[in-house]
Amino acid sequence: MLVKIALGQMEITPGRPDLNTQTMHKMIDQALSDKTSIIIFPEMAVPGYLLGDLWEQEAFLRDCEEFGRLIIESSTDICIMFGNIAVDWEKHNNDGRVRKYNAFFAAYNGQLLGGDNFPYPYRIKTLQPNYREFDDTRHFYSLRQLAAELNVNVETLLQPVQLNLPTGSLNIGCILCEDGWTDDYPVKPIAAIRKNSPVDLFINISSSPYTLGKNNKRNRIFSKQARETQVPLIYVNTTGLQNNGKTVYTFDGVSTVYNGNGDITHYCEPFSDELKIIDLDLSRQAALTAPVIPPNDQDIGSIYQAIHYGIARFTHSLGIKKVVVGISGGIDSALAAAIYAKVLGPENVLLVNMPSTYNSQTTKDLAYQLAENLKCLYTVIPIQEIVDCTIQQINTSQIKDLATNEVFQLSVSPFTAENIQARDRSSRILAGVAAAFGGVFTCNANKSELSVGYSTLYGDQAGFLAALADLWKHQVYDLSRYVNEQIYGREVIPQATIDIVPSAELSFDQAVDEGKGDPLHYPYHDYLFRAFVEYWRKATPEDILIWYKQDVLEQKLGCRPGIVRQLFTTPAEFIADLEKWWKLYTGMAVAKRIQAPPVLAVSRRAYGFDHRESQNSVYFTANYLKLKDELLGNKRE
């Protein structure tokens, strides 16, 4: 049986069922004109997925229902499969609010399918993710909960939907996103549906954000499912940008077709809106189309694509057309400037260099060279005079204790003076320039700095979006080289900026011309901090000391062999460094991260709502303290 199927990979605007269904109707019309039998849209195609507590507004839910009804009405001579919120107004969730399901609808000739062997005329998500950015259990009732309520085995509810086309009948296994990622769940929806009935085709509709390397893993898992069941599987994912306030996610699409042998036969391009129409042969296991190789989402090019797409969609959604980037001559601001110039056009990007007495002529020249290479707008606004004025004001202001009439003065320390420079650059100059320019200013922080608070609150950590804050420092360098070689095809980020020692240049102790720079050794600390935040089983100082003692630390972290002994000649030095950064990571850096701009996510765990934190005191486990004493030769009483 040959079936013409359309994959509706569409950009979904969160919270706008009116706009989303406009896109769906256009795709439906196109599919009808091509005499397509089935069109498939992503999970939550009507309302969007990451909507926060908008799900608690019943007026919004009614709108989603109505827009969904109009899609169902459009199903004359075509089966429309799509994701939407389903509401049972007679029942409640566990929080007392109206019952809501993350649902898979299948409509044909104006009627919903699937009610003959299921409690509702739609399918319900079985497995609800409750990790990372996902918060499904806060809002939606799962099929597992419904089964418990009905006092039946959940597997008995996992039944296919029957579709009767003029060319023949199909049994379709309809699942939603997480239902295909079953490794750690006791319920296996695909296996259960296959056990309960013959299945001709599995369809997984998803709203799955981009994560570096995720598609490679998904292809392994979904190919195995299709191969083991010997049933073709179609995966349809959304594109666009959605967020949960503190973290911004791109959705890359890459909708994919797997034949009954588990081979990939079709896919949609990443980060593109596309109606891909295929002829799927269901009468035999071999597909008409030869296997294809999907794009690799593990390389630096994939990261660039996600960041470029995310910035473009984020600025567009907020109506932002101009940005101001503070450039220092360093690598982070240079990379930010290069990407923003490519997204918005160099004529809409104003680069501002703000030197103090500590900035070398080297970095000032590099800042100018960057602006000249990019052909952006450029200005220099020195800050030393106003920094000196601020310090003088603080040092000479009299403070009176009104209880004792005692009068005293504060004294600005060298460390405080460094922070004054950073705040003066962002809170005063960049904010003012951005307002005058009619735009916003960027936050250029990277993930290494954000991890331990190596940035100034209300200073270089400020901005409207932290587009690079999910990149470790070594990824910033890799991406800078990629931008020069692959995006611009020439050296726009000066090679000297890539080669120079990274430095904040806030004091003479950070003089780049003398090789003095940041206190972080990025080839080691990047990987140490990554173990703290990105590992699924997050590492703590206890784990680090165990690996150090077993001489497997570099292997566990993934950093360069030999670097630990190169940096730390004794256990005491190693432990002192570990404790220094752990105290910052779990201490003041948490407070700074809470007040940071939204982070554009690319990794398996980005700061913000993806990595949920509370402000607690620093803690070392009992076993860590024991291991520390052993390594230092201390004896406990």
XYZ file of C-alpha atoms in Angstrom:
637
model
C 0.000 0.000 0.000
C 1.462 3.321 -1.078
C 0.439 6.328 1.006
C 1.239 9.961 0.261
C 2.083 11.661 3.562
C 2.998 15.273 4.296
C 5.302 16.170 7.188
C 4.257 19.621 8.395
C 7.460 20.843 10.021
C 6.329 24.304 11.079
C 7.516 27.190 13.210
C 5.262 27.409 16.235
C 4.677 30.723 17.963
C 4.110 29.953 21.653
C 0.811 31.214 23.015
C -0.570 32.149 19.577
C -3.067 29.513 18.381
C -4.363 32.005 15.829
C -1.001 32.335 14.069
C -0.158 28.653 14.368
C -3.405 27.493 12.833
C -2.978 29.987 9.995
C 0.256 28.184 9.148
C -1.452 24.815 9.480
C -4.301 25.800 7.120
C -1.798 26.953 4.483
C 0.063 23.653 4.711
C -3.209 21.700 4.580
C -4.235 23.517 1.417
C -0.880 22.771 -0.163
C -1.082 19.100 0.839
C -4.598 18.840 -0.625
C -3.436 20.344 -3.900
C -0.780 17.616 -4.028
C -3.442 14.945 -3.352
C -1.872 13.952 -0.042
C -3.705 11.393 2.105
C -2.241 12.317 5.516
C -0.669 15.473 6.892
C 1.129 15.399 10.237
C 1.850 18.412 12.467
C 3.990 18.535 15.646
C 3.061 18.124 19.290
C 1.149 21.135 20.669
C 1.077 22.620 17.175
C -1.940 24.771 18.035
C -0.940 26.441 21.346
C 2.808 25.952 21.595
C 4.499 23.976 24.345
C 6.602 26.028 26.776
C 3.943 28.465 27.964
C 4.556 28.668 31.712
C 1.366 29.133 33.698
C -0.545 30.394 30.684
C -1.992 26.883 30.849
C -3.963 28.021 33.923
C -6.025 30.533 31.887
C -9.288 28.848 30.960
C -10.110 31.501 28.360
C -6.894 30.550 26.543
C -7.817 26.867 26.731
C -11.186 27.578 25.133
C -9.454 29.441 22.313
C -7.161 26.477 21.703
C -10.166 24.171 21.546
C -11.931 26.415 19.037
C -8.896 26.779 16.776
C -8.449 23.014 16.986
C -12.084 22.523 15.932
C -11.446 24.608 12.810
C -8.514 22.341 11.925
C -10.759 19.297 12.349
C -13.330 20.889 10.035
C -10.633 21.202 7.366
C -10.049 17.449 7.198
C -12.246 16.807 4.160
C -10.479 14.274 1.928
C -7.329 14.407 4.054
C -6.428 12.977 7.446
C -4.980 15.712 9.664
C -2.874 14.620 12.611
C -1.839 17.333 15.048
C -1.037 18.142 18.643
C -3.237 20.347 20.823
C -4.357 20.732 24.395
C -7.386 18.567 25.193
C -9.649 19.648 28.059
C -12.123 17.536 30.016
C -14.206 20.252 31.651
C -15.939 17.725 33.920
C -12.744 16.565 35.615
C -9.830 18.134 37.468
C -6.075 17.749 37.674
C -4.485 16.977 41.020
C -4.068 20.701 41.634
C -7.837 21.253 41.454
C -7.708 23.007 38.087
C -9.549 21.741 35.046
C -8.276 18.479 33.528
C -5.812 19.030 30.682
C -4.165 16.489 28.407
C -1.241 16.833 26.034
C -3.104 15.207 23.143
C -2.640 13.763 19.663
C -5.656 14.400 17.417
C -6.415 12.525 14.207
C -9.254 13.965 12.088
C -10.683 12.710 8.800
C -13.655 14.073 6.867
C -14.581 16.326 9.757
C -14.578 13.578 12.399
C -12.104 12.689 15.136
C -10.743 9.152 15.024
C -9.768 6.772 17.815
C -12.770 7.000 20.143
C -13.855 3.438 19.379
C -11.091 1.820 21.471
C -10.119 4.620 23.867
C -11.865 6.771 26.525
C -11.500 9.903 24.352
C -11.514 10.584 20.579
C -7.795 11.461 20.734
C -4.635 10.002 22.203
C -2.974 11.181 25.413
C 0.725 11.473 26.192
C 1.748 8.487 28.286
C 5.193 9.499 29.508
C 5.553 13.062 30.745
C 9.100 14.373 31.136
C 9.796 15.990 34.454
C 13.427 16.998 34.024
C 15.464 19.800 32.462
C 13.107 22.461 31.045
C 10.086 20.193 31.001
C 7.309 20.741 33.498
C 4.551 18.566 32.043
C 3.336 17.097 35.325
C 2.617 20.612 36.595
C -0.028 21.128 33.925
C -1.061 17.915 32.163
C -2.697 14.651 33.199
C -0.868 11.674 31.720
C -2.230 8.416 30.362
C -0.597 6.626 33.289
C -2.603 8.803 35.692
C -5.789 8.219 33.722
C -5.212 4.453 33.801
C -4.809 4.563 37.579
C -7.996 6.616 37.855
C -9.873 4.080 35.703
C -8.253 1.199 37.612
C -6.917 -0.442 34.460
C -3.464 -1.409 33.234
C -2.065 1.487 31.235
C -0.848 -0.879 28.524
C -4.426 -1.928 27.713
C -5.201 1.709 26.820
C -2.366 1.906 24.318
C -4.308 1.119 21.158
C -3.758 2.166 17.535
C -6.017 4.554 15.650
C -7.758 3.078 12.612
C -7.821 5.219 9.485
C -9.971 4.083 6.565
C -8.670 5.650 3.364
C -10.148 5.009 -0.094
C -7.052 2.945 -0.865
C -7.301 0.808 2.273
C -7.291 0.778 6.073
C -4.349 1.640 8.294
C -3.678 0.958 11.952
C -1.568 3.861 13.205
C 0.272 3.954 16.512
C 0.020 7.555 17.692
C 2.567 8.637 20.296
C 3.840 11.955 21.619
C 7.512 12.889 21.977
C 8.663 11.350 25.282
C 6.637 8.208 24.513
C 9.483 7.275 22.176
C 12.249 7.836 24.758
C 11.440 4.892 27.020
C 14.791 3.632 28.322
C 14.152 4.706 31.915
C 10.381 4.153 32.040
C 8.563 0.927 33.013
C 5.938 1.559 30.309
C 6.977 1.150 26.657
C 4.171 2.665 24.522
C 5.418 1.450 21.134
C 5.867 -2.113 22.354
C 2.463 -2.062 24.077
C 0.624 -0.786 20.984
C 2.367 -3.383 18.834
C 1.440 -6.115 21.311
C -2.218 -5.080 21.450
C -2.819 -4.910 17.702
C -1.176 -5.077 14.292
C 0.320 -1.697 13.389
C 1.059 -0.383 9.911
C 2.740 2.872 10.908
C 3.982 4.625 14.040
C 3.806 8.430 14.209
C 5.649 10.392 16.893
C 4.679 14.070 17.059
C 7.145 16.085 19.104
C 8.036 19.466 20.474
C 11.677 18.707 21.124
C 14.224 21.521 21.634
C 17.629 21.538 20.042
C 20.356 20.032 22.172
C 23.868 19.393 20.925
C 24.033 15.741 19.830
C 20.384 14.963 20.623
C 19.370 14.020 17.077
C 22.195 11.522 16.741
C 20.932 9.772 19.867
C 17.310 10.004 18.719
C 18.178 8.412 15.407
C 19.797 5.472 17.178
C 16.789 4.966 19.457
C 14.045 5.473 16.883
C 15.838 3.397 14.220
C 16.040 0.551 16.707
C 12.317 0.848 17.495
C 11.361 0.716 13.813
C 13.734 -2.194 13.187
C 12.548 -4.236 16.179
C 8.850 -3.757 15.371
C 9.473 -3.913 11.601
C 7.057 -0.992 11.314
C 7.887 2.372 9.686
C 8.072 5.318 12.073
C 7.557 9.002 11.263
C 8.849 11.683 13.624
C 7.537 15.233 13.154
C 9.093 18.007 15.228
C 8.548 21.746 15.461
C 10.819 24.648 14.675
C 10.893 28.122 16.214
C 11.801 29.557 19.583
C 10.153 29.007 22.945
C 11.233 29.856 26.469
C 10.386 29.456 30.118
C 11.539 32.884 31.175
C 15.153 32.292 32.201
C 16.175 29.923 29.410
C 15.510 30.276 25.681
C 15.253 27.166 23.495
C 15.509 26.753 19.761
C 13.522 23.968 18.112
C 15.347 22.476 15.158
C 12.717 20.285 13.521
C 14.735 17.627 11.634
C 11.529 15.618 11.150
C 12.545 12.123 10.058
C 11.130 9.019 8.390
C 12.403 5.556 9.355
C 11.441 2.529 7.288
C 10.658 -0.907 8.718
C 14.342 -1.806 8.609
C 15.215 1.202 10.758
C 16.848 3.071 7.881
C 16.369 6.830 7.545
C 14.722 7.501 4.184
C 13.689 11.170 4.489
C 14.324 14.126 6.770
C 13.561 17.834 6.896
C 16.408 20.306 7.076
C 17.221 21.661 10.550
C 15.775 25.030 11.560
C 13.606 25.252 8.438
C 9.861 25.397 7.870
C 8.995 22.722 5.379
C 6.089 20.702 4.072
C 7.830 17.509 2.995
C 5.603 15.204 0.966
C 6.688 11.580 0.711
C 5.362 8.358 -0.771
C 5.562 5.720 1.941
C 5.324 2.096 0.885
C 3.582 0.147 3.664
C 3.147 -3.058 1.722
C 6.710 -4.212 2.296
C 9.528 -3.565 4.731
C 11.893 -2.053 2.191
C 11.227 1.585 1.297
C 11.051 2.913 -2.236
C 13.653 5.466 -1.280
C 17.259 4.541 -0.522
C 18.583 5.366 2.952
C 19.948 8.863 3.482
C 22.404 10.306 5.993
C 20.970 13.085 8.189
C 23.063 16.111 9.205
C 25.452 15.744 12.116
C 24.274 17.807 15.078
C 27.383 17.099 17.149
C 29.761 19.554 15.474
C 30.507 23.254 15.896
C 28.515 24.102 12.761
C 25.369 22.834 14.449
C 26.026 25.119 17.420
C 26.450 28.116 15.134
C 23.209 27.306 13.346
C 21.315 27.089 16.661
C 22.757 30.357 18.022
C 22.210 32.285 14.783
C 18.646 30.973 14.547
C 17.971 31.684 18.231
C 19.213 35.282 18.070
C 17.244 35.910 14.883
C 14.003 34.546 16.308
C 14.458 36.143 19.733
C 15.103 39.630 18.378
C 12.251 39.297 15.876
C 9.788 38.161 18.544
C 10.575 41.254 20.641
C 10.688 43.669 17.714
C 14.398 44.342 18.249
C 16.168 45.606 15.142
C 19.306 47.192 16.604
C 21.848 46.059 19.161
C 24.818 47.564 20.940
C 27.793 45.332 21.714
C 30.499 46.401 24.113
C 33.760 45.158 22.582
C 37.004 44.890 24.509
C 39.329 43.364 21.946
C 38.718 39.976 23.599
C 37.259 36.805 22.161
C 33.767 36.742 23.708
C 32.661 40.180 22.588
C 34.289 39.652 19.185
C 32.305 36.476 18.586
C 29.090 38.120 19.765
C 29.652 41.061 17.423
C 30.332 38.784 14.449
C 27.154 36.757 14.967
C 24.885 39.754 15.640
C 26.264 41.483 12.543
C 25.414 38.425 10.472
C 21.899 38.199 11.956
C 20.863 41.867 11.942
C 23.233 43.369 9.392
C 26.332 45.394 10.317
C 24.456 48.683 9.843
C 22.224 47.746 12.802
C 25.047 46.784 15.150
C 26.892 49.483 17.105
C 30.196 48.380 18.613
C 31.411 50.366 21.615
C 34.947 50.194 22.983
C 35.216 51.579 26.535
C 38.870 51.674 27.591
C 40.235 52.526 30.982
C 43.830 53.120 31.970
C 44.251 49.340 32.272
C 43.351 48.556 28.674
C 46.365 47.999 26.475
C 46.872 49.549 23.073
C 46.873 45.976 21.787
C 43.261 45.283 22.733
C 42.103 48.772 21.742
C 43.563 48.208 18.295
C 41.960 44.767 18.089
C 38.561 46.241 18.918
C 38.904 48.748 16.078
C 40.147 46.079 13.684
C 37.116 43.905 14.480
C 34.710 46.772 13.774
C 36.503 47.582 10.543
C 36.411 43.940 9.424
C 32.691 43.642 10.142
C 31.842 47.108 8.785
C 29.710 47.791 11.853
C 29.043 51.149 13.455
C 31.794 51.982 15.930
C 32.600 54.394 18.716
C 35.072 54.767 21.566
C 33.881 56.042 24.952
C 36.689 56.122 27.557
C 35.595 55.443 31.133
C 38.587 56.362 33.301
C 37.407 59.872 34.110
C 33.984 58.814 35.322
C 35.427 55.808 37.192
C 37.826 58.122 39.017
C 34.935 60.455 39.771
C 32.851 57.615 41.207
C 35.725 56.401 43.370
C 36.389 59.936 44.596
C 32.728 60.461 45.441
C 32.627 57.279 47.495
C 35.958 57.936 49.230
C 35.092 61.521 50.167
C 31.446 61.078 51.130
C 30.859 61.356 54.849
C 28.716 58.698 56.464
C 27.006 59.570 59.727
C 25.787 57.056 62.282
C 22.597 58.795 63.418
C 22.505 56.731 66.608
C 25.958 57.828 67.843
C 26.662 60.877 65.621
C 29.912 59.193 64.613
C 31.153 60.265 61.173
C 33.376 58.097 58.970
C 34.284 57.484 55.327
C 34.435 54.451 53.083
C 37.506 53.438 51.158
C 37.230 51.830 47.709
C 39.475 48.771 47.516
C 41.286 47.798 44.302
C 38.850 44.895 43.865
C 35.845 47.204 44.222
C 37.423 49.582 41.725
C 37.535 46.727 39.203
C 33.805 46.144 39.616
C 33.069 49.852 39.299
C 34.691 49.772 35.866
C 32.519 46.864 34.736
C 29.314 48.419 36.057
C 30.155 51.781 34.541
C 30.584 50.170 31.143
C 27.265 48.301 31.204
C 24.823 50.064 33.500
C 25.826 53.575 32.460
C 27.347 53.610 28.979
C 25.900 50.596 27.168
C 22.424 51.051 28.631
C 22.427 54.748 27.726
C 23.878 54.231 24.272
C 21.388 51.452 23.520
C 18.458 53.666 24.500
C 19.771 56.505 22.332
C 20.428 54.099 19.454
C 16.924 52.657 19.677
C 18.054 49.169 20.543
C 19.312 46.923 23.338
C 22.746 45.852 24.528
C 24.093 42.330 24.662
C 25.480 40.147 27.423
C 28.639 38.441 26.144
C 29.293 36.136 29.114
C 30.301 32.529 28.485
C 29.355 29.457 30.519
C 32.724 29.196 32.257
C 32.341 32.699 33.703
C 28.704 32.147 34.600
C 29.578 28.928 36.425
C 31.732 30.614 39.062
C 30.472 34.176 38.896
C 33.571 35.490 37.119
C 31.583 38.514 36.021
C 30.188 41.622 37.649
C 26.579 41.852 38.723
C 24.951 44.806 36.901
C 28.172 44.987 34.891
C 29.348 42.632 32.166
C 26.686 40.147 33.240
C 23.937 42.581 32.196
C 22.193 42.636 28.824
C 18.978 41.633 27.068
C 20.124 38.115 26.093
C 23.099 35.927 27.023
C 23.512 34.300 23.612
C 26.913 32.725 24.366
C 26.264 31.749 27.984
C 25.786 28.056 27.211
C 29.204 27.808 25.565
C 32.328 26.851 27.454
C 35.373 28.983 26.736
C 36.959 26.379 24.463
C 33.717 26.302 22.448
C 33.887 30.093 22.112
C 37.315 29.706 20.504
C 36.137 26.863 18.250
C 33.103 28.848 17.155
C 35.211 31.948 16.469
C 37.446 29.987 14.121
C 34.349 28.500 12.461
C 32.808 31.938 11.962
C 35.973 33.190 10.261
C 36.458 30.150 8.057
C 32.929 28.998 7.224
C 30.536 31.917 7.749
C 32.518 34.930 6.572
C 35.184 33.084 4.606
C 37.776 35.564 5.838
C 39.349 36.803 9.046
C 36.748 39.068 10.638
C 37.664 38.117 14.200
C 41.357 39.075 14.278
C 43.676 36.125 14.740
C 45.440 38.093 17.462
C 42.157 38.182 19.404
C 42.054 34.386 19.231
C 45.724 34.073 20.196
C 45.922 36.674 22.984
C 45.629 35.603 26.615
C 42.016 36.048 27.799
C 41.831 38.885 30.300
C 39.295 41.247 31.818
C 41.943 44.032 31.909
C 40.529 45.554 35.092
C 43.916 46.031 36.760
C 47.625 45.988 35.940
C 47.677 42.436 37.322
C 45.716 41.481 34.166
C 48.024 43.154 31.633
C 47.701 41.155 28.422
C 50.971 42.446 26.967
C 52.698 40.810 29.924
C 50.804 37.542 29.424
C 48.633 38.134 32.479
C 45.010 37.127 32.235
C 42.048 35.376 33.824
C 42.518 33.169 36.902
C 40.791 30.299 35.108
C 42.754 27.623 33.271
C 40.077 26.935 30.688
C 41.513 23.688 29.244
C 40.957 22.204 32.716
C 38.297 24.303 34.437
C 35.865 24.156 31.509
C 35.695 20.401 31.960
C 35.591 20.534 35.752
C 32.645 22.934 35.719
C 30.931 20.922 33.015
C 30.983 17.920 35.343
C 29.243 20.044 37.991
C 26.372 21.177 35.775
C 25.979 19.054 32.633
C 26.588 15.484 33.769
C 23.311 13.618 34.167
C 24.621 12.390 37.516
C 26.173 15.652 38.566
C 29.668 15.505 39.954
C 30.556 17.004 43.334
C 33.932 17.585 44.992
C 33.585 14.091 46.472
C 33.456 12.542 42.983
C 36.335 14.740 41.836
C 38.540 13.624 44.739
C 37.687 9.957 44.154
C 38.670 10.261 40.484
C 41.781 12.227 41.421
C 42.818 9.580 43.932
C 42.184 6.806 41.382
C 44.154 8.740 38.743
C 41.210 8.722 36.313
C 40.150 12.366 36.681
C 41.164 13.518 33.205
C 39.452 10.510 31.679
C 36.243 11.180 33.617
C 36.242 14.904 32.804
C 37.306 14.520 29.171
C 40.128 17.050 29.408
C 43.668 16.730 28.090
C 45.734 13.935 29.665
C 48.473 15.235 31.930
C 46.959 18.675 32.508
C 46.118 18.085 36.186
C 49.700 17.318 37.189
C 50.867 20.177 34.994
C 48.692 22.663 36.898
C 48.880 21.188 40.418
C 52.100 19.650 41.716
C 50.629 18.564 45.060
C 47.266 17.319 46.376
C 47.103 20.436 48.544
C 47.238 22.702 45.477
C 44.635 20.605 43.700
C 42.252 20.633 46.660
C 42.684 24.370 47.253
C 41.726 25.049 43.633
C 38.770 22.666 43.750
C 37.370 24.213 46.926
C 37.873 27.754 45.678
C 35.725 27.194 42.603
C 33.154 24.951 44.308
C 32.522 27.649 46.906
C 31.963 30.189 44.145
C 29.881 27.809 41.986
C 27.487 26.992 44.840
C 27.760 30.385 46.545
C 27.776 33.894 45.097
C 27.623 32.602 41.516
C 24.129 31.237 42.196
C 22.891 34.688 43.201
C 24.470 36.136 40.077
C 22.961 33.484 37.816
C 19.499 34.127 39.221
C 19.827 37.755 38.127
C 21.467 36.969 34.783
C 19.731 37.633 31.438
C 17.934 34.775 29.662
C 20.395 32.164 28.421
C 20.175 30.731 24.905
C 20.424 26.966 25.397
C 22.497 24.635 23.222
C 23.865 22.055 25.695
C 22.262 19.212 27.613
C 21.936 21.509 30.639
C 21.859 25.302 30.382
C 21.719 27.732 33.272
C 18.337 29.187 34.119
C 15.168 27.133 34.390
C 16.977 24.203 32.784
C 19.302 23.979 35.808
C 17.157 24.774 38.818
C 19.016 26.203 41.772
C 18.323 27.479 45.254
C 20.536 29.825 47.239
C 22.010 27.688 49.990
C 25.222 27.684 51.957
C 28.256 25.888 50.551
C 28.423 22.211 51.506
C 31.068 19.493 51.342
C 29.976 15.903 51.976
C 31.332 13.903 54.891
C 33.108 11.496 52.561
C 34.736 14.415 50.752
C 36.197 15.667 54.029
C 37.444 12.172 54.799
C 39.077 11.837 51.373
C 40.616 15.276 51.755
C 42.221 14.333 55.060
C 43.581 11.121 53.536
C 45.128 12.958 50.613
C 46.623 15.654 52.835
C 47.829 13.176 55.436
C 45.693 14.713 58.167
C 44.507 12.651 61.107
C 41.042 13.247 62.523
C 40.500 12.932 66.242
